[in-house]
Amino acid sequence: MLENDLILRAARGEKTERTPVWVMRQAGRILPEYRAVRAKLSGFKELVETPELAAEVTIQPVDHLGVDAAIIFSDILVIPEAMGLQYEMIEKKGPIFPSTIQSASDLNKIHVAQADELSYTIEAIKITKKELNGRVPVIGFAGAPWTIFAYMIEGAGSKTFSKARKMLYTNPELSHQLMEMITESTIAYLKGQIEAGADMVQVFDSWAGILPADQYREFSIRYISAICKSITEVPVTVFAKGAYFALKDIKNLSCDTVGLDWNMDIAEAKELLNNKTLQGNLDPCVLYGSDEQVISATQSMLDQFKGHHHIANLGHGVYPDTNPKKVKLFIDTVKGYN
Ligand code: CP3
């Protein structure tokens, strides 16, 4: 039984006493307690792959920030790795894939992943659930197929992801084959997370905003839709960053909650997505401002979401150099609002 199920009720479109709040990328990055755990290890991956420690840093924001949910500490890139493409996380730079997918024959290097190939995250969820003992729900997550595809082709982060975008034009058949493999792997992984105790799941389409609308429909929405249809056990949130042009398609997904980034117009989203709970969307850079700025921007955001089922959050992940006190102020402002 959960002591605090505000976020689940909000996701299901039920009434809540106040707006629930959590912060994307809250597990790690900003907390000194996270850095202390991380500093003892060889790197990011060791933390992801050690369930006891992953559970520990998952719970830190619940203790230190007072958020209404824990998000399991992992990364979206564990899916390509389980499929057969190893990644390395380079300190201060980001992920690198030594081997990528460039041609149809490269598909022989990979396979559809099963949840038991990601047993470290599954185990971390079980430990987190046990240690949280019902204080707040646990959010599971995965990347959307298009965003995962982008890393598997590109092999690293990129401003344009032009290699991945080129593949959609030059080899649409291979693109669809790979998207299908990613989609199947993701569904198996999310179901594994749910079996382990995840109370809701979020799909991150971080690179949604770089595709033209027609390609977004063909190569992303189609696969996100398949994921949403397969996950019927718990509420599903879709966060498609920059996908203003696709809100009408997103409306038709069988998800419960839609994440909005800080560029999205709240009034327009409320009207278009009248069948969904909305999540977001404070500009993460507001948290660099003064206390007064954080409070007034948060209140103004809450004013704008009034009359709609809402889960307060930032419009994207919190930036690593954000002062945790400002994050706490954001959270406390949401909790104290009425
Ligand atoms: O909310 C949480 O903190 C839970 C864990 C989480 C991480 N990554 C841990 C992480 C989540 C939900 C993610 C998602 C993720 N990972 C996304 C989608 C969300 C988004 O921000 O758009 C993407 C695109 C990635 C891929 C990724 N992981 C990149 C590009 C990088 C390097 C740059 C960066 O963001 O820090 C990572 C590394 C990463 N993933 C870190 C953490 C805490 C920092 C590495 C470290 O601690 O050494």
PDB file of C-alpha atoms in Angstrom, residues 38-325:
ATOM      1  CA  ARG A  38      29.358   8.039  -7.296  1.00  0.00           C
ATOM      2  CA  ALA A  39      32.895   9.128  -6.285  1.00  0.00           C
ATOM      3  CA  LYS A  40      33.605   5.730  -4.745  1.00  0.00           C
ATOM      4  CA  LEU A  41      32.956   3.922  -8.033  1.00  0.00           C
ATOM      5  CA  SER A  42      34.713   3.384 -11.356  1.00  0.00           C
ATOM      6  CA  GLY A  43      32.013   5.383 -13.114  1.00  0.00           C
ATOM      7  CA  PHE A  44      28.382   5.929 -13.991  1.00  0.00           C
ATOM      8  CA  LYS A  45      27.845   2.417 -15.313  1.00  0.00           C
ATOM      9  CA  GLU A  46      28.995   0.745 -12.128  1.00  0.00           C
ATOM     10  CA  LEU A  47      26.324   2.711 -10.291  1.00  0.00           C
ATOM     11  CA  VAL A  48      23.642   1.758 -12.830  1.00  0.00           C
ATOM     12  CA  GLU A  49      24.680  -1.904 -12.638  1.00  0.00           C
ATOM     13  CA  THR A  50      24.886  -2.211  -8.838  1.00  0.00           C
ATOM     14  CA  PRO A  51      21.264  -2.595  -7.682  1.00  0.00           C
ATOM     15  CA  GLU A  52      21.813  -1.700  -3.986  1.00  0.00           C
ATOM     16  CA  LEU A  53      23.544   1.559  -4.899  1.00  0.00           C
ATOM     17  CA  ALA A  54      21.122   2.387  -7.715  1.00  0.00           C
ATOM     18  CA  ALA A  55      18.313   1.961  -5.160  1.00  0.00           C
ATOM     19  CA  GLU A  56      20.146   4.189  -2.679  1.00  0.00           C
ATOM     20  CA  VAL A  57      20.497   7.118  -5.116  1.00  0.00           C
ATOM     21  CA  THR A  58      16.917   6.577  -6.312  1.00  0.00           C
ATOM     22  CA  ILE A  59      15.664   7.223  -2.784  1.00  0.00           C
ATOM     23  CA  GLN A  60      17.935  10.220  -2.038  1.00  0.00           C
ATOM     24  CA  PRO A  61      15.640  12.821  -3.673  1.00  0.00           C
ATOM     25  CA  VAL A  62      12.665  11.484  -1.695  1.00  0.00           C
ATOM     26  CA  ASP A  63      14.611  12.050   1.538  1.00  0.00           C
ATOM     27  CA  HIS A  64      16.392  15.292   0.635  1.00  0.00           C
ATOM     28  CA  LEU A  65      13.984  17.048  -1.716  1.00  0.00           C
ATOM     29  CA  GLY A  66      10.590  15.709  -0.629  1.00  0.00           C
ATOM     30  CA  VAL A  67       9.368  14.722  -4.099  1.00  0.00           C
ATOM     31  CA  ASP A  68       6.123  12.765  -4.529  1.00  0.00           C
ATOM     32  CA  ALA A  69       7.741   9.962  -6.558  1.00  0.00           C
ATOM     33  CA  ALA A  70      11.084   8.222  -7.008  1.00  0.00           C
ATOM     34  CA  ILE A  71      12.398   7.571 -10.534  1.00  0.00           C
ATOM     35  CA  ILE A  72      14.597   4.531 -10.777  1.00  0.00           C
ATOM     36  CA  PHE A  73      18.255   5.377 -11.299  1.00  0.00           C
ATOM     37  CA  SER A  74      19.332   3.978 -14.660  1.00  0.00           C
ATOM     38  CA  ASP A  75      19.704   5.320 -18.185  1.00  0.00           C
ATOM     39  CA  ILE A  76      17.793   5.044 -21.438  1.00  0.00           C
ATOM     40  CA  LEU A  77      20.945   3.611 -23.062  1.00  0.00           C
ATOM     41  CA  VAL A  78      20.724   0.296 -21.212  1.00  0.00           C
ATOM     42  CA  ILE A  79      18.340  -0.882 -23.959  1.00  0.00           C
ATOM     43  CA  PRO A  80      20.817  -0.615 -26.859  1.00  0.00           C
ATOM     44  CA  GLU A  81      23.385  -2.283 -24.619  1.00  0.00           C
ATOM     45  CA  ALA A  82      21.070  -5.203 -23.811  1.00  0.00           C
ATOM     46  CA  MET A  83      20.383  -5.508 -27.549  1.00  0.00           C
ATOM     47  CA  GLY A  84      24.105  -5.900 -28.194  1.00  0.00           C
ATOM     48  CA  LEU A  85      25.566  -2.393 -28.623  1.00  0.00           C
ATOM     49  CA  GLN A  86      27.765  -1.544 -25.654  1.00  0.00           C
ATOM     50  CA  TYR A  87      28.039   2.088 -24.565  1.00  0.00           C
ATOM     51  CA  GLU A  88      30.647   3.936 -22.549  1.00  0.00           C
ATOM     52  CA  MET A  89      29.810   6.971 -20.443  1.00  0.00           C
ATOM     53  CA  ILE A  90      32.664   9.439 -20.808  1.00  0.00           C
ATOM     54  CA  GLU A  91      33.098  11.770 -17.840  1.00  0.00           C
ATOM     55  CA  LYS A  92      31.840  15.328 -18.636  1.00  0.00           C
ATOM     56  CA  LYS A  93      31.182  14.365 -22.270  1.00  0.00           C
ATOM     57  CA  GLY A  94      28.415  11.828 -22.410  1.00  0.00           C
ATOM     58  CA  PRO A  95      27.759   8.466 -24.014  1.00  0.00           C
ATOM     59  CA  ILE A  96      29.817   6.865 -26.812  1.00  0.00           C
ATOM     60  CA  PHE A  97      28.969   3.684 -28.729  1.00  0.00           C
ATOM     61  CA  PRO A  98      32.160   2.089 -30.132  1.00  0.00           C
ATOM     62  CA  SER A  99      30.006   0.074 -32.543  1.00  0.00           C
ATOM     63  CA  THR A 100      26.896   1.449 -34.295  1.00  0.00           C
ATOM     64  CA  ILE A 101      24.235   0.361 -36.796  1.00  0.00           C
ATOM     65  CA  GLN A 102      25.027   1.534 -40.339  1.00  0.00           C
ATOM     66  CA  SER A 103      23.678  -1.166 -42.661  1.00  0.00           C
ATOM     67  CA  ALA A 104      21.212  -4.040 -42.765  1.00  0.00           C
ATOM     68  CA  SER A 105      23.999  -6.534 -42.014  1.00  0.00           C
ATOM     69  CA  ASP A 106      24.694  -4.692 -38.743  1.00  0.00           C
ATOM     70  CA  LEU A 107      21.285  -5.865 -37.531  1.00  0.00           C
ATOM     71  CA  ASN A 108      22.883  -9.308 -37.187  1.00  0.00           C
ATOM     72  CA  LYS A 109      25.010  -7.857 -34.372  1.00  0.00           C
ATOM     73  CA  ILE A 110      21.940  -7.178 -32.248  1.00  0.00           C
ATOM     74  CA  HIS A 111      18.876  -8.964 -30.937  1.00  0.00           C
ATOM     75  CA  VAL A 112      15.546  -8.156 -29.287  1.00  0.00           C
ATOM     76  CA  ALA A 113      16.366  -7.808 -25.585  1.00  0.00           C
ATOM     77  CA  GLN A 114      14.465  -9.603 -22.837  1.00  0.00           C
ATOM     78  CA  ALA A 115      13.847  -8.085 -19.410  1.00  0.00           C
ATOM     79  CA  ASP A 116      16.216 -10.584 -17.757  1.00  0.00           C
ATOM     80  CA  GLU A 117      19.096  -9.078 -19.738  1.00  0.00           C
ATOM     81  CA  LEU A 118      18.477  -5.926 -17.693  1.00  0.00           C
ATOM     82  CA  SER A 119      18.262  -7.730 -14.377  1.00  0.00           C
ATOM     83  CA  TYR A 120      20.322  -5.041 -12.594  1.00  0.00           C
ATOM     84  CA  THR A 121      17.585  -2.422 -13.112  1.00  0.00           C
ATOM     85  CA  ILE A 122      14.833  -4.921 -12.364  1.00  0.00           C
ATOM     86  CA  GLU A 123      16.638  -5.843  -9.132  1.00  0.00           C
ATOM     87  CA  ALA A 124      17.195  -2.136  -8.291  1.00  0.00           C
ATOM     88  CA  ILE A 125      13.434  -1.547  -8.568  1.00  0.00           C
ATOM     89  CA  LYS A 126      12.702  -4.470  -6.228  1.00  0.00           C
ATOM     90  CA  ILE A 127      15.160  -3.128  -3.634  1.00  0.00           C
ATOM     91  CA  THR A 128      13.837   0.434  -4.014  1.00  0.00           C
ATOM     92  CA  LYS A 129      10.242  -0.723  -3.502  1.00  0.00           C
ATOM     93  CA  LYS A 130      11.235  -2.637  -0.397  1.00  0.00           C
ATOM     94  CA  GLU A 131      13.259   0.230   1.088  1.00  0.00           C
ATOM     95  CA  LEU A 132      10.679   2.906   0.275  1.00  0.00           C
ATOM     96  CA  ASN A 133       8.098   0.748   2.014  1.00  0.00           C
ATOM     97  CA  GLY A 134       5.196   2.573   0.338  1.00  0.00           C
ATOM     98  CA  ARG A 135       6.311   6.163   1.045  1.00  0.00           C
ATOM     99  CA  VAL A 136       5.957   7.207  -2.608  1.00  0.00           C
ATOM    100  CA  PRO A 137       5.427   5.472  -5.958  1.00  0.00           C
ATOM    101  CA  VAL A 138       8.352   4.369  -8.139  1.00  0.00           C
ATOM    102  CA  ILE A 139       8.522   5.537 -11.744  1.00  0.00           C
ATOM    103  CA  GLY A 140      10.097   3.197 -14.290  1.00  0.00           C
ATOM    104  CA  PHE A 141      11.266   4.529 -17.646  1.00  0.00           C
ATOM    105  CA  ALA A 142      12.701   3.876 -21.078  1.00  0.00           C
ATOM    106  CA  GLY A 143      13.692   5.929 -24.092  1.00  0.00           C
ATOM    107  CA  ALA A 144      11.284   6.181 -27.011  1.00  0.00           C
ATOM    108  CA  PRO A 145      12.335   4.085 -30.026  1.00  0.00           C
ATOM    109  CA  TRP A 146      13.269   7.141 -32.123  1.00  0.00           C
ATOM    110  CA  THR A 147      15.563   8.578 -29.429  1.00  0.00           C
ATOM    111  CA  ILE A 148      17.232   5.174 -28.862  1.00  0.00           C
ATOM    112  CA  PHE A 149      17.558   4.677 -32.642  1.00  0.00           C
ATOM    113  CA  ALA A 150      19.259   8.082 -32.856  1.00  0.00           C
ATOM    114  CA  TYR A 151      22.004   6.980 -30.421  1.00  0.00           C
ATOM    115  CA  MET A 152      22.388   3.540 -32.052  1.00  0.00           C
ATOM    116  CA  ILE A 153      23.028   5.098 -35.478  1.00  0.00           C
ATOM    117  CA  GLU A 154      24.900   8.226 -34.411  1.00  0.00           C
ATOM    118  CA  GLY A 155      27.032   6.502 -31.776  1.00  0.00           C
ATOM    119  CA  ALA A 156      27.129   9.581 -29.516  1.00  0.00           C
ATOM    120  CA  GLY A 157      25.215  12.697 -28.623  1.00  0.00           C
ATOM    121  CA  SER A 158      24.888  15.263 -31.398  1.00  0.00           C
ATOM    122  CA  LYS A 159      23.344  18.680 -31.964  1.00  0.00           C
ATOM    123  CA  THR A 160      21.685  17.570 -35.198  1.00  0.00           C
ATOM    124  CA  PHE A 161      21.645  13.747 -35.162  1.00  0.00           C
ATOM    125  CA  SER A 162      22.054  14.122 -38.921  1.00  0.00           C
ATOM    126  CA  LYS A 163      23.442  10.584 -39.384  1.00  0.00           C
ATOM    127  CA  ALA A 164      20.348   9.154 -37.719  1.00  0.00           C
ATOM    128  CA  ARG A 165      18.099  11.526 -39.680  1.00  0.00           C
ATOM    129  CA  LYS A 166      19.904  10.628 -42.905  1.00  0.00           C
ATOM    130  CA  MET A 167      19.156   6.934 -42.284  1.00  0.00           C
ATOM    131  CA  LEU A 168      15.401   7.648 -42.228  1.00  0.00           C
ATOM    132  CA  TYR A 169      15.713   8.991 -45.808  1.00  0.00           C
ATOM    133  CA  THR A 170      18.327   6.628 -47.238  1.00  0.00           C
ATOM    134  CA  ASN A 171      17.204   3.372 -45.656  1.00  0.00           C
ATOM    135  CA  PRO A 172      13.631   3.572 -44.338  1.00  0.00           C
ATOM    136  CA  GLU A 173      13.331  -0.224 -44.415  1.00  0.00           C
ATOM    137  CA  LEU A 174      16.310  -0.768 -42.127  1.00  0.00           C
ATOM    138  CA  SER A 175      15.052   2.105 -39.986  1.00  0.00           C
ATOM    139  CA  HIS A 176      11.700   0.403 -39.469  1.00  0.00           C
ATOM    140  CA  GLN A 177      13.347  -2.972 -38.769  1.00  0.00           C
ATOM    141  CA  LEU A 178      15.534  -1.429 -36.097  1.00  0.00           C
ATOM    142  CA  MET A 179      12.648   0.589 -34.602  1.00  0.00           C
ATOM    143  CA  GLU A 180      10.655  -2.625 -34.345  1.00  0.00           C
ATOM    144  CA  MET A 181      13.460  -4.407 -32.525  1.00  0.00           C
ATOM    145  CA  ILE A 182      13.837  -1.460 -30.137  1.00  0.00           C
ATOM    146  CA  THR A 183      10.073  -1.315 -29.569  1.00  0.00           C
ATOM    147  CA  GLU A 184       9.845  -5.022 -28.719  1.00  0.00           C
ATOM    148  CA  SER A 185      12.828  -4.757 -26.371  1.00  0.00           C
ATOM    149  CA  THR A 186      11.341  -1.694 -24.692  1.00  0.00           C
ATOM    150  CA  ILE A 187       7.962  -3.327 -24.116  1.00  0.00           C
ATOM    151  CA  ALA A 188       9.648  -6.381 -22.539  1.00  0.00           C
ATOM    152  CA  TYR A 189      11.822  -4.114 -20.382  1.00  0.00           C
ATOM    153  CA  LEU A 190       8.938  -1.908 -19.192  1.00  0.00           C
ATOM    154  CA  LYS A 191       6.833  -4.975 -18.386  1.00  0.00           C
ATOM    155  CA  GLY A 192       9.768  -6.328 -16.381  1.00  0.00           C
ATOM    156  CA  GLN A 193      10.000  -3.037 -14.486  1.00  0.00           C
ATOM    157  CA  ILE A 194       6.265  -3.149 -13.748  1.00  0.00           C
ATOM    158  CA  GLU A 195       6.469  -6.746 -12.529  1.00  0.00           C
ATOM    159  CA  ALA A 196       9.311  -5.672 -10.242  1.00  0.00           C
ATOM    160  CA  GLY A 197       7.074  -2.973  -8.754  1.00  0.00           C
ATOM    161  CA  ALA A 198       7.218   0.173 -10.926  1.00  0.00           C
ATOM    162  CA  ASP A 199       3.954   2.032 -10.221  1.00  0.00           C
ATOM    163  CA  MET A 200       4.002   4.062 -13.418  1.00  0.00           C
ATOM    164  CA  VAL A 201       6.335   4.422 -16.406  1.00  0.00           C
ATOM    165  CA  GLN A 202       7.599   7.295 -18.533  1.00  0.00           C
ATOM    166  CA  VAL A 203       8.783   7.150 -22.134  1.00  0.00           C
ATOM    167  CA  PHE A 204      11.411   9.823 -22.913  1.00  0.00           C
ATOM    168  CA  ASP A 205      11.482  10.991 -26.537  1.00  0.00           C
ATOM    169  CA  SER A 206      14.227  13.543 -25.958  1.00  0.00           C
ATOM    170  CA  TRP A 207      14.926  14.050 -29.669  1.00  0.00           C
ATOM    171  CA  ALA A 208      11.301  14.277 -30.840  1.00  0.00           C
ATOM    172  CA  GLY A 209      11.711  17.924 -31.787  1.00  0.00           C
ATOM    173  CA  ILE A 210      14.246  17.402 -34.574  1.00  0.00           C
ATOM    174  CA  LEU A 211      12.007  15.434 -36.955  1.00  0.00           C
ATOM    175  CA  PRO A 212       9.574  16.863 -39.497  1.00  0.00           C
ATOM    176  CA  ALA A 213       5.953  16.126 -38.579  1.00  0.00           C
ATOM    177  CA  ASP A 214       5.387  13.438 -41.222  1.00  0.00           C
ATOM    178  CA  GLN A 215       8.528  11.528 -40.248  1.00  0.00           C
ATOM    179  CA  TYR A 216       7.710  11.936 -36.591  1.00  0.00           C
ATOM    180  CA  ARG A 217       4.391  10.255 -37.224  1.00  0.00           C
ATOM    181  CA  GLU A 218       5.926   7.458 -39.304  1.00  0.00           C
ATOM    182  CA  PHE A 219       9.041   6.715 -37.257  1.00  0.00           C
ATOM    183  CA  SER A 220       8.199   7.750 -33.725  1.00  0.00           C
ATOM    184  CA  ILE A 221       4.487   8.063 -32.913  1.00  0.00           C
ATOM    185  CA  ARG A 222       3.806   4.684 -34.500  1.00  0.00           C
ATOM    186  CA  TYR A 223       6.207   2.942 -32.121  1.00  0.00           C
ATOM    187  CA  ILE A 224       5.319   4.982 -29.043  1.00  0.00           C
ATOM    188  CA  SER A 225       1.727   4.031 -29.801  1.00  0.00           C
ATOM    189  CA  ALA A 226       2.658   0.331 -29.841  1.00  0.00           C
ATOM    190  CA  ILE A 227       4.356   0.740 -26.453  1.00  0.00           C
ATOM    191  CA  CYS A 228       1.371   2.592 -24.957  1.00  0.00           C
ATOM    192  CA  LYS A 229      -1.034  -0.063 -26.210  1.00  0.00           C
ATOM    193  CA  SER A 230       1.070  -2.837 -24.675  1.00  0.00           C
ATOM    194  CA  ILE A 231       1.362  -1.244 -21.243  1.00  0.00           C
ATOM    195  CA  THR A 232      -2.050  -1.511 -19.640  1.00  0.00           C
ATOM    196  CA  GLU A 233      -0.950  -2.381 -16.097  1.00  0.00           C
ATOM    197  CA  VAL A 234       0.073   1.098 -14.856  1.00  0.00           C
ATOM    198  CA  PRO A 235      -0.238   4.751 -15.958  1.00  0.00           C
ATOM    199  CA  VAL A 236       2.051   5.744 -18.852  1.00  0.00           C
ATOM    200  CA  THR A 237       3.578   9.191 -19.404  1.00  0.00           C
ATOM    201  CA  VAL A 238       4.895  10.249 -22.801  1.00  0.00           C
ATOM    202  CA  PHE A 239       7.441  13.078 -22.799  1.00  0.00           C
ATOM    203  CA  ALA A 240       8.225  14.096 -26.380  1.00  0.00           C
ATOM    204  CA  LYS A 241      10.514  17.089 -26.133  1.00  0.00           C
ATOM    205  CA  GLY A 242       9.854  19.720 -28.767  1.00  0.00           C
ATOM    206  CA  ALA A 243       6.949  17.861 -30.375  1.00  0.00           C
ATOM    207  CA  TYR A 244       4.531  20.834 -30.515  1.00  0.00           C
ATOM    208  CA  PHE A 245       3.687  19.869 -34.086  1.00  0.00           C
ATOM    209  CA  ALA A 246       2.554  16.415 -32.940  1.00  0.00           C
ATOM    210  CA  LEU A 247       0.213  17.233 -30.054  1.00  0.00           C
ATOM    211  CA  LYS A 248      -2.791  16.086 -32.103  1.00  0.00           C
ATOM    212  CA  ASP A 249      -1.126  12.697 -32.660  1.00  0.00           C
ATOM    213  CA  ILE A 250      -0.100  12.531 -29.023  1.00  0.00           C
ATOM    214  CA  LYS A 251      -3.722  13.128 -28.044  1.00  0.00           C
ATOM    215  CA  ASN A 252      -4.622   9.827 -29.729  1.00  0.00           C
ATOM    216  CA  LEU A 253      -2.017   7.763 -27.870  1.00  0.00           C
ATOM    217  CA  SER A 254      -3.349   5.436 -25.196  1.00  0.00           C
ATOM    218  CA  CYS A 255      -1.212   7.101 -22.526  1.00  0.00           C
ATOM    219  CA  ASP A 256      -2.486   8.819 -19.386  1.00  0.00           C
ATOM    220  CA  THR A 257      -0.070  11.719 -19.005  1.00  0.00           C
ATOM    221  CA  VAL A 258       1.776  13.928 -21.474  1.00  0.00           C
ATOM    222  CA  GLY A 259       4.963  15.729 -20.467  1.00  0.00           C
ATOM    223  CA  LEU A 260       5.345  19.284 -21.745  1.00  0.00           C
ATOM    224  CA  ASP A 261       8.663  21.044 -22.202  1.00  0.00           C
ATOM    225  CA  TRP A 262       9.021  24.702 -21.224  1.00  0.00           C
ATOM    226  CA  ASN A 263       8.496  25.985 -24.771  1.00  0.00           C
ATOM    227  CA  MET A 264       5.031  24.521 -24.987  1.00  0.00           C
ATOM    228  CA  ASP A 265       2.039  26.782 -24.602  1.00  0.00           C
ATOM    229  CA  ILE A 266       0.093  25.621 -21.549  1.00  0.00           C
ATOM    230  CA  ALA A 267      -3.270  27.038 -22.651  1.00  0.00           C
ATOM    231  CA  GLU A 268      -2.963  25.393 -26.056  1.00  0.00           C
ATOM    232  CA  ALA A 269      -1.880  22.061 -24.542  1.00  0.00           C
ATOM    233  CA  LYS A 270      -4.820  22.142 -22.089  1.00  0.00           C
ATOM    234  CA  GLU A 271      -7.232  22.616 -24.964  1.00  0.00           C
ATOM    235  CA  LEU A 272      -5.682  20.090 -27.330  1.00  0.00           C
ATOM    236  CA  LEU A 273      -4.944  17.446 -24.699  1.00  0.00           C
ATOM    237  CA  ASN A 274      -8.206  17.697 -22.767  1.00  0.00           C
ATOM    238  CA  ASN A 275      -8.194  13.902 -22.369  1.00  0.00           C
ATOM    239  CA  LYS A 276      -4.751  13.731 -20.698  1.00  0.00           C
ATOM    240  CA  THR A 277      -3.090  14.677 -17.439  1.00  0.00           C
ATOM    241  CA  LEU A 278      -0.321  17.191 -18.190  1.00  0.00           C
ATOM    242  CA  GLN A 279       3.147  17.125 -16.654  1.00  0.00           C
ATOM    243  CA  GLY A 280       5.671  19.950 -16.543  1.00  0.00           C
ATOM    244  CA  ASN A 281       6.806  22.459 -17.498  1.00  0.00           C
ATOM    245  CA  LEU A 282       8.925  25.003 -15.614  1.00  0.00           C
ATOM    246  CA  ASP A 283      12.015  26.173 -17.491  1.00  0.00           C
ATOM    247  CA  PRO A 284      14.929  24.402 -15.719  1.00  0.00           C
ATOM    248  CA  CYS A 285      16.879  27.683 -15.995  1.00  0.00           C
ATOM    249  CA  VAL A 286      14.387  29.419 -13.690  1.00  0.00           C
ATOM    250  CA  LEU A 287      16.197  27.513 -10.936  1.00  0.00           C
ATOM    251  CA  TYR A 288      19.285  29.680 -11.557  1.00  0.00           C
ATOM    252  CA  GLY A 289      17.209  32.706 -10.537  1.00  0.00           C
ATOM    253  CA  SER A 290      16.593  34.287  -7.144  1.00  0.00           C
ATOM    254  CA  ASP A 291      14.251  32.673  -4.616  1.00  0.00           C
ATOM    255  CA  GLU A 292      11.614  35.264  -5.528  1.00  0.00           C
ATOM    256  CA  GLN A 293      11.937  34.353  -9.200  1.00  0.00           C
ATOM    257  CA  VAL A 294      11.635  30.613  -8.486  1.00  0.00           C
ATOM    258  CA  ILE A 295       8.536  31.140  -6.335  1.00  0.00           C
ATOM    259  CA  SER A 296       6.771  33.497  -8.719  1.00  0.00           C
ATOM    260  CA  ALA A 297       7.557  31.462 -11.866  1.00  0.00           C
ATOM    261  CA  THR A 298       6.366  28.268 -10.146  1.00  0.00           C
ATOM    262  CA  GLN A 299       3.150  29.926  -8.963  1.00  0.00           C
ATOM    263  CA  SER A 300       2.534  31.396 -12.383  1.00  0.00           C
ATOM    264  CA  MET A 301       2.977  27.949 -13.951  1.00  0.00           C
ATOM    265  CA  LEU A 302       0.540  26.425 -11.437  1.00  0.00           C
ATOM    266  CA  ASP A 303      -1.960  29.230 -12.148  1.00  0.00           C
ATOM    267  CA  GLN A 304      -1.800  28.394 -15.838  1.00  0.00           C
ATOM    268  CA  PHE A 305      -2.434  24.671 -15.286  1.00  0.00           C
ATOM    269  CA  LYS A 306      -5.470  25.390 -13.078  1.00  0.00           C
ATOM    270  CA  GLY A 307      -8.569  23.416 -13.988  1.00  0.00           C
ATOM    271  CA  HIS A 308      -6.555  20.589 -15.563  1.00  0.00           C
ATOM    272  CA  HIS A 309      -5.144  17.368 -14.104  1.00  0.00           C
ATOM    273  CA  HIS A 310      -1.518  18.255 -13.538  1.00  0.00           C
ATOM    274  CA  ILE A 311       1.760  16.789 -12.256  1.00  0.00           C
ATOM    275  CA  ALA A 312       4.277  19.575 -11.597  1.00  0.00           C
ATOM    276  CA  ASN A 313       7.778  19.089 -13.009  1.00  0.00           C
ATOM    277  CA  LEU A 314      10.425  20.946 -14.968  1.00  0.00           C
ATOM    278  CA  GLY A 315      10.168  21.136 -18.747  1.00  0.00           C
ATOM    279  CA  HIS A 316      13.281  18.927 -19.063  1.00  0.00           C
ATOM    280  CA  GLY A 317      15.811  17.286 -16.774  1.00  0.00           C
ATOM    281  CA  VAL A 318      17.322  19.444 -14.030  1.00  0.00           C
ATOM    282  CA  TYR A 319      20.766  20.778 -15.067  1.00  0.00           C
ATOM    283  CA  PRO A 320      23.719  19.341 -13.133  1.00  0.00           C
ATOM    284  CA  ASP A 321      24.958  22.695 -11.774  1.00  0.00           C
ATOM    285  CA  THR A 322      21.594  23.630 -10.238  1.00  0.00           C
ATOM    286  CA  ASN A 323      21.633  24.441  -6.509  1.00  0.00           C
ATOM    287  CA  PRO A 324      19.599  21.694  -4.760  1.00  0.00           C
ATOM    288  CA  LYS A 325      18.133  24.401  -2.477  1.00  0.00           C
TER     289      LYS A 325
END
